[in-house]
PDB file of C-alpha atoms in Angstrom:
ATOM      1  CA  UNK A   1      47.856 -47.436 192.263  1.00 81.00           C
ATOM      2  CA  UNK A   2      51.530 -46.519 192.416  1.00 85.00           C
ATOM      3  CA  UNK A   3      50.925 -42.924 191.321  1.00 86.00           C
ATOM      4  CA  UNK A   4      48.020 -42.473 193.721  1.00 82.00           C
ATOM      5  CA  UNK A   5      50.069 -43.902 196.598  1.00 81.00           C
ATOM      6  CA  UNK A   6      52.915 -41.500 195.842  1.00 83.00           C
ATOM      7  CA  UNK A   7      50.473 -38.577 195.792  1.00 81.00           C
ATOM      8  CA  UNK A   8      49.318 -39.352 199.351  1.00 78.00           C
ATOM      9  CA  UNK A   9      52.815 -39.107 200.821  1.00 73.00           C
ATOM     10  CA  UNK A  10      52.958 -35.322 201.296  1.00 73.00           C
ATOM     11  CA  UNK A  11      50.740 -32.454 202.472  1.00 75.00           C
ATOM     12  CA  UNK A  12      50.733 -28.913 201.057  1.00 76.00           C
ATOM     13  CA  UNK A  13      51.995 -26.102 203.294  1.00 78.00           C
ATOM     14  CA  UNK A  14      48.850 -24.088 204.050  1.00 83.00           C
ATOM     15  CA  UNK A  15      47.591 -21.285 206.282  1.00 84.00           C
ATOM     16  CA  UNK A  16      45.005 -22.934 208.531  1.00 87.00           C
ATOM     17  CA  UNK A  17      43.313 -19.694 209.599  1.00 90.00           C
ATOM     18  CA  UNK A  18      42.990 -18.489 206.023  1.00 91.00           C
ATOM     19  CA  UNK A  19      41.490 -21.802 204.873  1.00 90.00           C
ATOM     20  CA  UNK A  20      38.980 -21.817 207.723  1.00 90.00           C
ATOM     21  CA  UNK A  21      37.919 -18.210 207.121  1.00 91.00           C
ATOM     22  CA  UNK A  22      37.497 -18.768 203.365  1.00 92.00           C
ATOM     23  CA  UNK A  23      35.501 -21.966 203.906  1.00 91.00           C
ATOM     24  CA  UNK A  24      33.208 -20.130 206.304  1.00 89.00           C
ATOM     25  CA  UNK A  25      32.611 -17.506 203.632  1.00 90.00           C
ATOM     26  CA  UNK A  26      31.992 -19.990 200.806  1.00 91.00           C
ATOM     27  CA  UNK A  27      29.822 -22.399 202.815  1.00 86.00           C
ATOM     28  CA  UNK A  28      27.681 -20.110 204.940  1.00 73.00           C
ATOM     29  CA  UNK A  29      24.223 -21.553 205.696  1.00 56.00           C
ATOM     30  CA  UNK A  30      22.651 -19.294 208.347  1.00 49.00           C
ATOM     31  CA  UNK A  31      19.038 -19.897 207.300  1.00 51.00           C
ATOM     32  CA  UNK A  32      19.036 -23.495 206.051  1.00 49.00           C
ATOM     33  CA  UNK A  33      16.232 -25.280 207.963  1.00 45.00           C
ATOM     34  CA  UNK A  34      17.008 -28.625 206.287  1.00 46.00           C
ATOM     35  CA  UNK A  35      20.431 -28.934 207.869  1.00 45.00           C
ATOM     36  CA  UNK A  36      20.489 -30.072 211.539  1.00 40.00           C
ATOM     37  CA  UNK A  37      22.753 -27.979 213.708  1.00 46.00           C
ATOM     38  CA  UNK A  38      24.893 -31.025 214.547  1.00 44.00           C
ATOM     39  CA  UNK A  39      25.267 -32.225 210.929  1.00 51.00           C
ATOM     40  CA  UNK A  40      28.601 -31.613 209.207  1.00 63.00           C
ATOM     41  CA  UNK A  41      28.515 -29.739 205.922  1.00 85.00           C
ATOM     42  CA  UNK A  42      29.772 -32.486 203.613  1.00 87.00           C
ATOM     43  CA  UNK A  43      30.457 -30.028 200.778  1.00 90.00           C
ATOM     44  CA  UNK A  44      32.604 -27.925 203.099  1.00 90.00           C
ATOM     45  CA  UNK A  45      34.438 -31.069 204.219  1.00 90.00           C
ATOM     46  CA  UNK A  46      35.056 -32.010 200.571  1.00 91.00           C
ATOM     47  CA  UNK A  47      36.461 -28.553 199.829  1.00 93.00           C
ATOM     48  CA  UNK A  48      38.737 -28.708 202.869  1.00 91.00           C
ATOM     49  CA  UNK A  49      39.992 -32.117 201.769  1.00 89.00           C
ATOM     50  CA  UNK A  50      40.648 -30.920 198.215  1.00 90.00           C
ATOM     51  CA  UNK A  51      42.671 -27.994 199.590  1.00 90.00           C
ATOM     52  CA  UNK A  52      44.786 -30.084 201.941  1.00 88.00           C
ATOM     53  CA  UNK A  53      45.428 -33.223 199.860  1.00 87.00           C
ATOM     54  CA  UNK A  54      46.958 -33.640 196.394  1.00 89.00           C
ATOM     55  CA  UNK A  55      44.085 -35.953 195.377  1.00 89.00           C
ATOM     56  CA  UNK A  56      40.402 -35.762 196.311  1.00 89.00           C
ATOM     57  CA  UNK A  57      37.452 -37.866 195.153  1.00 90.00           C
ATOM     58  CA  UNK A  58      33.963 -36.343 195.250  1.00 90.00           C
ATOM     59  CA  UNK A  59      31.112 -38.749 194.571  1.00 89.00           C
ATOM     60  CA  UNK A  60      27.362 -38.486 194.773  1.00 85.00           C
ATOM     61  CA  UNK A  61      24.185 -39.045 192.837  1.00 85.00           C
ATOM     62  CA  UNK A  62      22.347 -36.547 190.636  1.00 84.00           C
ATOM     63  CA  UNK A  63      21.376 -33.333 192.414  1.00 83.00           C
ATOM     64  CA  UNK A  64      23.755 -33.751 195.346  1.00 82.00           C
ATOM     65  CA  UNK A  65      25.686 -30.588 194.472  1.00 86.00           C
ATOM     66  CA  UNK A  66      28.915 -32.001 193.054  1.00 90.00           C
ATOM     67  CA  UNK A  67      29.564 -29.175 190.580  1.00 90.00           C
ATOM     68  CA  UNK A  68      28.400 -26.631 193.198  1.00 90.00           C
ATOM     69  CA  UNK A  69      31.155 -28.019 195.422  1.00 92.00           C
ATOM     70  CA  UNK A  70      33.695 -28.051 192.583  1.00 94.00           C
ATOM     71  CA  UNK A  71      33.140 -24.343 191.912  1.00 95.00           C
ATOM     72  CA  UNK A  72      33.753 -23.563 195.578  1.00 95.00           C
ATOM     73  CA  UNK A  73      36.879 -25.700 195.644  1.00 95.00           C
ATOM     74  CA  UNK A  74      38.189 -23.671 192.725  1.00 96.00           C
ATOM     75  CA  UNK A  75      37.217 -20.454 194.514  1.00 95.00           C
ATOM     76  CA  UNK A  76      38.982 -21.605 197.682  1.00 95.00           C
ATOM     77  CA  UNK A  77      42.191 -22.486 195.823  1.00 94.00           C
ATOM     78  CA  UNK A  78      42.043 -19.251 193.805  1.00 94.00           C
ATOM     79  CA  UNK A  79      41.852 -17.207 196.994  1.00 93.00           C
ATOM     80  CA  UNK A  80      44.710 -19.171 198.526  1.00 91.00           C
ATOM     81  CA  UNK A  81      47.014 -18.937 195.510  1.00 90.00           C
ATOM     82  CA  UNK A  82      45.716 -16.020 193.436  1.00 86.00           C
ATOM     83  CA  UNK A  83      44.326 -15.715 189.923  1.00 84.00           C
ATOM     84  CA  UNK A  84      47.599 -16.931 188.442  1.00 89.00           C
ATOM     85  CA  UNK A  85      46.486 -20.418 189.512  1.00 92.00           C
ATOM     86  CA  UNK A  86      46.355 -22.566 186.363  1.00 96.00           C
ATOM     87  CA  UNK A  87      43.071 -24.504 186.314  1.00 96.00           C
ATOM     88  CA  UNK A  88      42.306 -27.434 184.033  1.00 97.00           C
ATOM     89  CA  UNK A  89      38.747 -28.717 183.627  1.00 98.00           C
ATOM     90  CA  UNK A  90      38.102 -32.011 181.850  1.00 97.00           C
ATOM     91  CA  UNK A  91      35.536 -34.757 181.301  1.00 95.00           C
ATOM     92  CA  UNK A  92      35.477 -37.955 179.224  1.00 93.00           C
ATOM     93  CA  UNK A  93      33.112 -36.579 176.559  1.00 93.00           C
ATOM     94  CA  UNK A  94      32.562 -33.230 174.890  1.00 94.00           C
ATOM     95  CA  UNK A  95      29.003 -33.070 176.218  1.00 94.00           C
ATOM     96  CA  UNK A  96      30.106 -33.684 179.807  1.00 93.00           C
ATOM     97  CA  UNK A  97      32.898 -31.117 179.434  1.00 95.00           C
ATOM     98  CA  UNK A  98      30.401 -28.527 178.167  1.00 96.00           C
ATOM     99  CA  UNK A  99      28.130 -29.141 181.180  1.00 94.00           C
ATOM    100  CA  UNK A 100      31.047 -28.745 183.589  1.00 94.00           C
ATOM    101  CA  UNK A 101      32.182 -25.544 181.888  1.00 95.00           C
ATOM    102  CA  UNK A 102      28.679 -24.067 181.941  1.00 95.00           C
ATOM    103  CA  UNK A 103      28.180 -24.886 185.618  1.00 94.00           C
ATOM    104  CA  UNK A 104      31.486 -23.325 186.657  1.00 94.00           C
ATOM    105  CA  UNK A 105      31.000 -20.221 184.512  1.00 95.00           C
ATOM    106  CA  UNK A 106      27.528 -19.647 185.978  1.00 94.00           C
ATOM    107  CA  UNK A 107      29.189 -19.166 189.368  1.00 93.00           C
ATOM    108  CA  UNK A 108      32.376 -17.334 188.342  1.00 92.00           C
ATOM    109  CA  UNK A 109      31.116 -13.815 189.166  1.00 92.00           C
ATOM    110  CA  UNK A 110      29.557 -14.826 192.490  1.00 92.00           C
ATOM    111  CA  UNK A 111      32.657 -16.707 193.631  1.00 93.00           C
ATOM    112  CA  UNK A 112      35.353 -14.524 192.060  1.00 91.00           C
ATOM    113  CA  UNK A 113      36.689 -17.288 189.819  1.00 93.00           C
ATOM    114  CA  UNK A 114      39.033 -16.569 186.922  1.00 91.00           C
ATOM    115  CA  UNK A 115      36.799 -15.608 183.972  1.00 90.00           C
ATOM    116  CA  UNK A 116      35.911 -17.863 181.070  1.00 90.00           C
ATOM    117  CA  UNK A 117      37.381 -21.117 182.358  1.00 94.00           C
ATOM    118  CA  UNK A 118      37.259 -23.694 179.582  1.00 95.00           C
ATOM    119  CA  UNK A 119      36.631 -27.422 179.940  1.00 96.00           C
ATOM    120  CA  UNK A 120      37.799 -30.039 177.448  1.00 96.00           C
ATOM    121  CA  UNK A 121      37.837 -33.787 176.970  1.00 96.00           C
ATOM    122  CA  UNK A 122      40.482 -35.797 178.787  1.00 95.00           C
ATOM    123  CA  UNK A 123      41.900 -36.808 175.395  1.00 92.00           C
ATOM    124  CA  UNK A 124      42.291 -33.178 174.387  1.00 94.00           C
ATOM    125  CA  UNK A 125      43.824 -32.207 177.732  1.00 96.00           C
ATOM    126  CA  UNK A 126      46.439 -34.937 177.356  1.00 95.00           C
ATOM    127  CA  UNK A 127      47.192 -33.794 173.827  1.00 92.00           C
ATOM    128  CA  UNK A 128      45.873 -36.542 171.594  1.00 83.00           C
ATOM    129  CA  UNK A 129      47.661 -36.494 168.251  1.00 74.00           C
ATOM    130  CA  UNK A 130      46.202 -38.074 165.130  1.00 74.00           C
ATOM    131  CA  UNK A 131      48.272 -40.970 163.885  1.00 67.00           C
ATOM    132  CA  UNK A 132      50.353 -41.225 167.067  1.00 68.00           C
ATOM    133  CA  UNK A 133      50.097 -43.717 169.912  1.00 67.00           C
ATOM    134  CA  UNK A 134      51.493 -41.355 172.550  1.00 81.00           C
ATOM    135  CA  UNK A 135      49.856 -38.276 174.045  1.00 87.00           C
ATOM    136  CA  UNK A 136      51.688 -34.962 174.098  1.00 92.00           C
ATOM    137  CA  UNK A 137      51.612 -34.948 177.934  1.00 94.00           C
ATOM    138  CA  UNK A 138      52.959 -37.954 179.807  1.00 93.00           C
ATOM    139  CA  UNK A 139      55.294 -38.934 182.656  1.00 92.00           C
ATOM    140  CA  UNK A 140      58.185 -37.126 180.976  1.00 93.00           C
ATOM    141  CA  UNK A 141      56.204 -34.018 180.014  1.00 94.00           C
ATOM    142  CA  UNK A 142      53.699 -33.109 182.712  1.00 96.00           C
ATOM    143  CA  UNK A 143      50.491 -31.131 182.264  1.00 97.00           C
ATOM    144  CA  UNK A 144      50.994 -27.425 183.119  1.00 96.00           C
ATOM    145  CA  UNK A 145      48.020 -27.067 185.501  1.00 96.00           C
ATOM    146  CA  UNK A 146      48.115 -26.361 189.247  1.00 95.00           C
ATOM    147  CA  UNK A 147      44.670 -27.905 189.781  1.00 96.00           C
ATOM    148  CA  UNK A 148      42.785 -30.351 187.560  1.00 97.00           C
ATOM    149  CA  UNK A 149      39.116 -31.273 187.900  1.00 97.00           C
ATOM    150  CA  UNK A 150      37.799 -34.329 186.059  1.00 96.00           C
ATOM    151  CA  UNK A 151      34.003 -34.634 185.985  1.00 94.00           C
ATOM    152  CA  UNK A 152      32.038 -37.819 185.161  1.00 92.00           C
ATOM    153  CA  UNK A 153      35.059 -39.843 186.270  1.00 91.00           C
ATOM    154  CA  UNK A 154      33.008 -43.053 186.238  1.00 90.00           C
ATOM    155  CA  UNK A 155      33.291 -42.956 182.429  1.00 88.00           C
ATOM    156  CA  UNK A 156      37.099 -42.793 182.439  1.00 90.00           C
ATOM    157  CA  UNK A 157      38.663 -46.141 181.545  1.00 88.00           C
ATOM    158  CA  UNK A 158      41.502 -47.712 183.475  1.00 89.00           C
ATOM    159  CA  UNK A 159      43.955 -47.069 180.627  1.00 90.00           C
ATOM    160  CA  UNK A 160      42.962 -43.412 180.255  1.00 90.00           C
ATOM    161  CA  UNK A 161      43.138 -42.818 184.010  1.00 91.00           C
ATOM    162  CA  UNK A 162      46.627 -44.307 184.037  1.00 91.00           C
ATOM    163  CA  UNK A 163      47.717 -41.962 181.240  1.00 93.00           C
ATOM    164  CA  UNK A 164      46.188 -39.001 183.083  1.00 94.00           C
ATOM    165  CA  UNK A 165      47.789 -39.790 186.437  1.00 94.00           C
ATOM    166  CA  UNK A 166      51.192 -40.205 184.803  1.00 94.00           C
ATOM    167  CA  UNK A 167      50.830 -36.786 183.167  1.00 96.00           C
ATOM    168  CA  UNK A 168      49.795 -34.902 186.334  1.00 95.00           C
ATOM    169  CA  UNK A 169      52.562 -33.162 188.286  1.00 93.00           C
ATOM    170  CA  UNK A 170      53.038 -34.522 191.833  1.00 90.00           C
ATOM    171  CA  UNK A 171      52.174 -31.098 193.320  1.00 89.00           C
ATOM    172  CA  UNK A 172      49.043 -30.562 191.212  1.00 93.00           C
ATOM    173  CA  UNK A 173      45.701 -30.767 193.030  1.00 93.00           C
ATOM    174  CA  UNK A 174      43.621 -33.473 191.322  1.00 95.00           C
ATOM    175  CA  UNK A 175      39.866 -33.561 191.982  1.00 96.00           C
ATOM    176  CA  UNK A 176      37.972 -36.566 190.582  1.00 94.00           C
ATOM    177  CA  UNK A 177      34.207 -36.076 190.482  1.00 93.00           C
ATOM    178  CA  UNK A 178      31.347 -38.380 189.566  1.00 89.00           C
ATOM    179  CA  UNK A 179      28.718 -40.958 190.456  1.00 87.00           C
ATOM    180  CA  UNK A 180      30.183 -44.485 190.745  1.00 81.00           C
ATOM    181  CA  UNK A 181      26.712 -45.964 190.117  1.00 80.00           C
ATOM    182  CA  UNK A 182      26.151 -44.126 186.837  1.00 75.00           C
ATOM    183  CA  UNK A 183      27.647 -43.928 183.331  1.00 63.00           C
ATOM    184  CA  UNK A 184      30.254 -46.687 183.469  1.00 66.00           C
ATOM    185  CA  UNK A 185      33.202 -46.644 181.089  1.00 64.00           C
ATOM    186  CA  UNK A 186      32.713 -48.430 177.773  1.00 64.00           C
ATOM    187  CA  UNK A 187      36.317 -49.657 178.060  1.00 70.00           C
ATOM    188  CA  UNK A 188      38.011 -51.750 180.728  1.00 69.00           C
ATOM    189  CA  UNK A 189      37.915 -50.727 184.361  1.00 66.00           C
ATOM    190  CA  UNK A 190      35.653 -49.061 186.907  1.00 76.00           C
ATOM    191  CA  UNK A 191      38.167 -46.637 188.389  1.00 80.00           C
ATOM    192  CA  UNK A 192      35.816 -44.337 190.284  1.00 80.00           C
ATOM    193  CA  UNK A 193      33.848 -47.222 191.814  1.00 81.00           C
ATOM    194  CA  UNK A 194      37.107 -48.880 192.873  1.00 79.00           C
ATOM    195  CA  UNK A 195      38.410 -45.660 194.439  1.00 81.00           C
ATOM    196  CA  UNK A 196      35.164 -45.020 196.320  1.00 80.00           C
ATOM    197  CA  UNK A 197      34.809 -48.645 197.424  1.00 77.00           C
ATOM    198  CA  UNK A 198      38.310 -49.254 198.693  1.00 73.00           C
ATOM    199  CA  UNK A 199      39.199 -48.889 202.400  1.00 70.00           C
ATOM    200  CA  UNK A 200      40.390 -45.436 203.389  1.00 68.00           C
ATOM    201  CA  UNK A 201      44.071 -45.464 204.260  1.00 64.00           C
ATOM    202  CA  UNK A 202      46.840 -43.055 205.119  1.00 64.00           C
ATOM    203  CA  UNK A 203      47.003 -40.179 207.579  1.00 68.00           C
ATOM    204  CA  UNK A 204      44.898 -37.052 207.302  1.00 72.00           C
ATOM    205  CA  UNK A 205      46.531 -33.642 207.270  1.00 76.00           C
ATOM    206  CA  UNK A 206      46.289 -32.174 210.804  1.00 80.00           C
ATOM    207  CA  UNK A 207      45.275 -28.863 209.191  1.00 83.00           C
ATOM    208  CA  UNK A 208      42.309 -30.617 207.546  1.00 81.00           C
ATOM    209  CA  UNK A 209      41.242 -32.226 210.820  1.00 83.00           C
ATOM    210  CA  UNK A 210      41.356 -28.951 212.728  1.00 85.00           C
ATOM    211  CA  UNK A 211      39.539 -27.002 209.990  1.00 85.00           C
ATOM    212  CA  UNK A 212      36.757 -29.601 209.741  1.00 83.00           C
ATOM    213  CA  UNK A 213      36.391 -29.685 213.526  1.00 80.00           C
ATOM    214  CA  UNK A 214      35.342 -26.016 213.398  1.00 75.00           C
ATOM    215  CA  UNK A 215      32.205 -26.786 211.319  1.00 64.00           C
TER     216      UNK A 215
END
């Protein structure tokens, strides 16, 4: 809770016009008859939030387009910061990491993502070391990524989420993705469900509010 609260205290310095133009390009639905004209594009809103806040939580059931949205968030951030952007993809299990990697790579050419992005388990990202109780990356040695996406976050235990949050740099974009009603952690805690269920607090970035108002 302390780390998450500290991460909500600042907003990135961003070009509003550039964000809006890139979002329009990535989320263009001119011929979608299923979307009412007055309905906001929730995926576009999620991408705008992920660009303007250090931490974003994307939840939804199967087939709601979570990884579709994640790929476009990565494309948005890549266009804002360039291909030198260091991207970390992780999930609690090897199988979930492989699915995330496959989904992102399927869209890399279409979206202009850095090629061959690799996903790994959260343990591997943190630098698990056999025979040691401490991960390689921690509060005193932060992870090197500029943006980190964690898929299937509902499976991440309270202890592991604490270790991850401590290891993430304050200025790193952190995107937590998952379904709070599915695949609960086998260890203590229900972090994603708690994050989704808690009251929304704090101020929104004025850039985010103006960009979303254009949808």
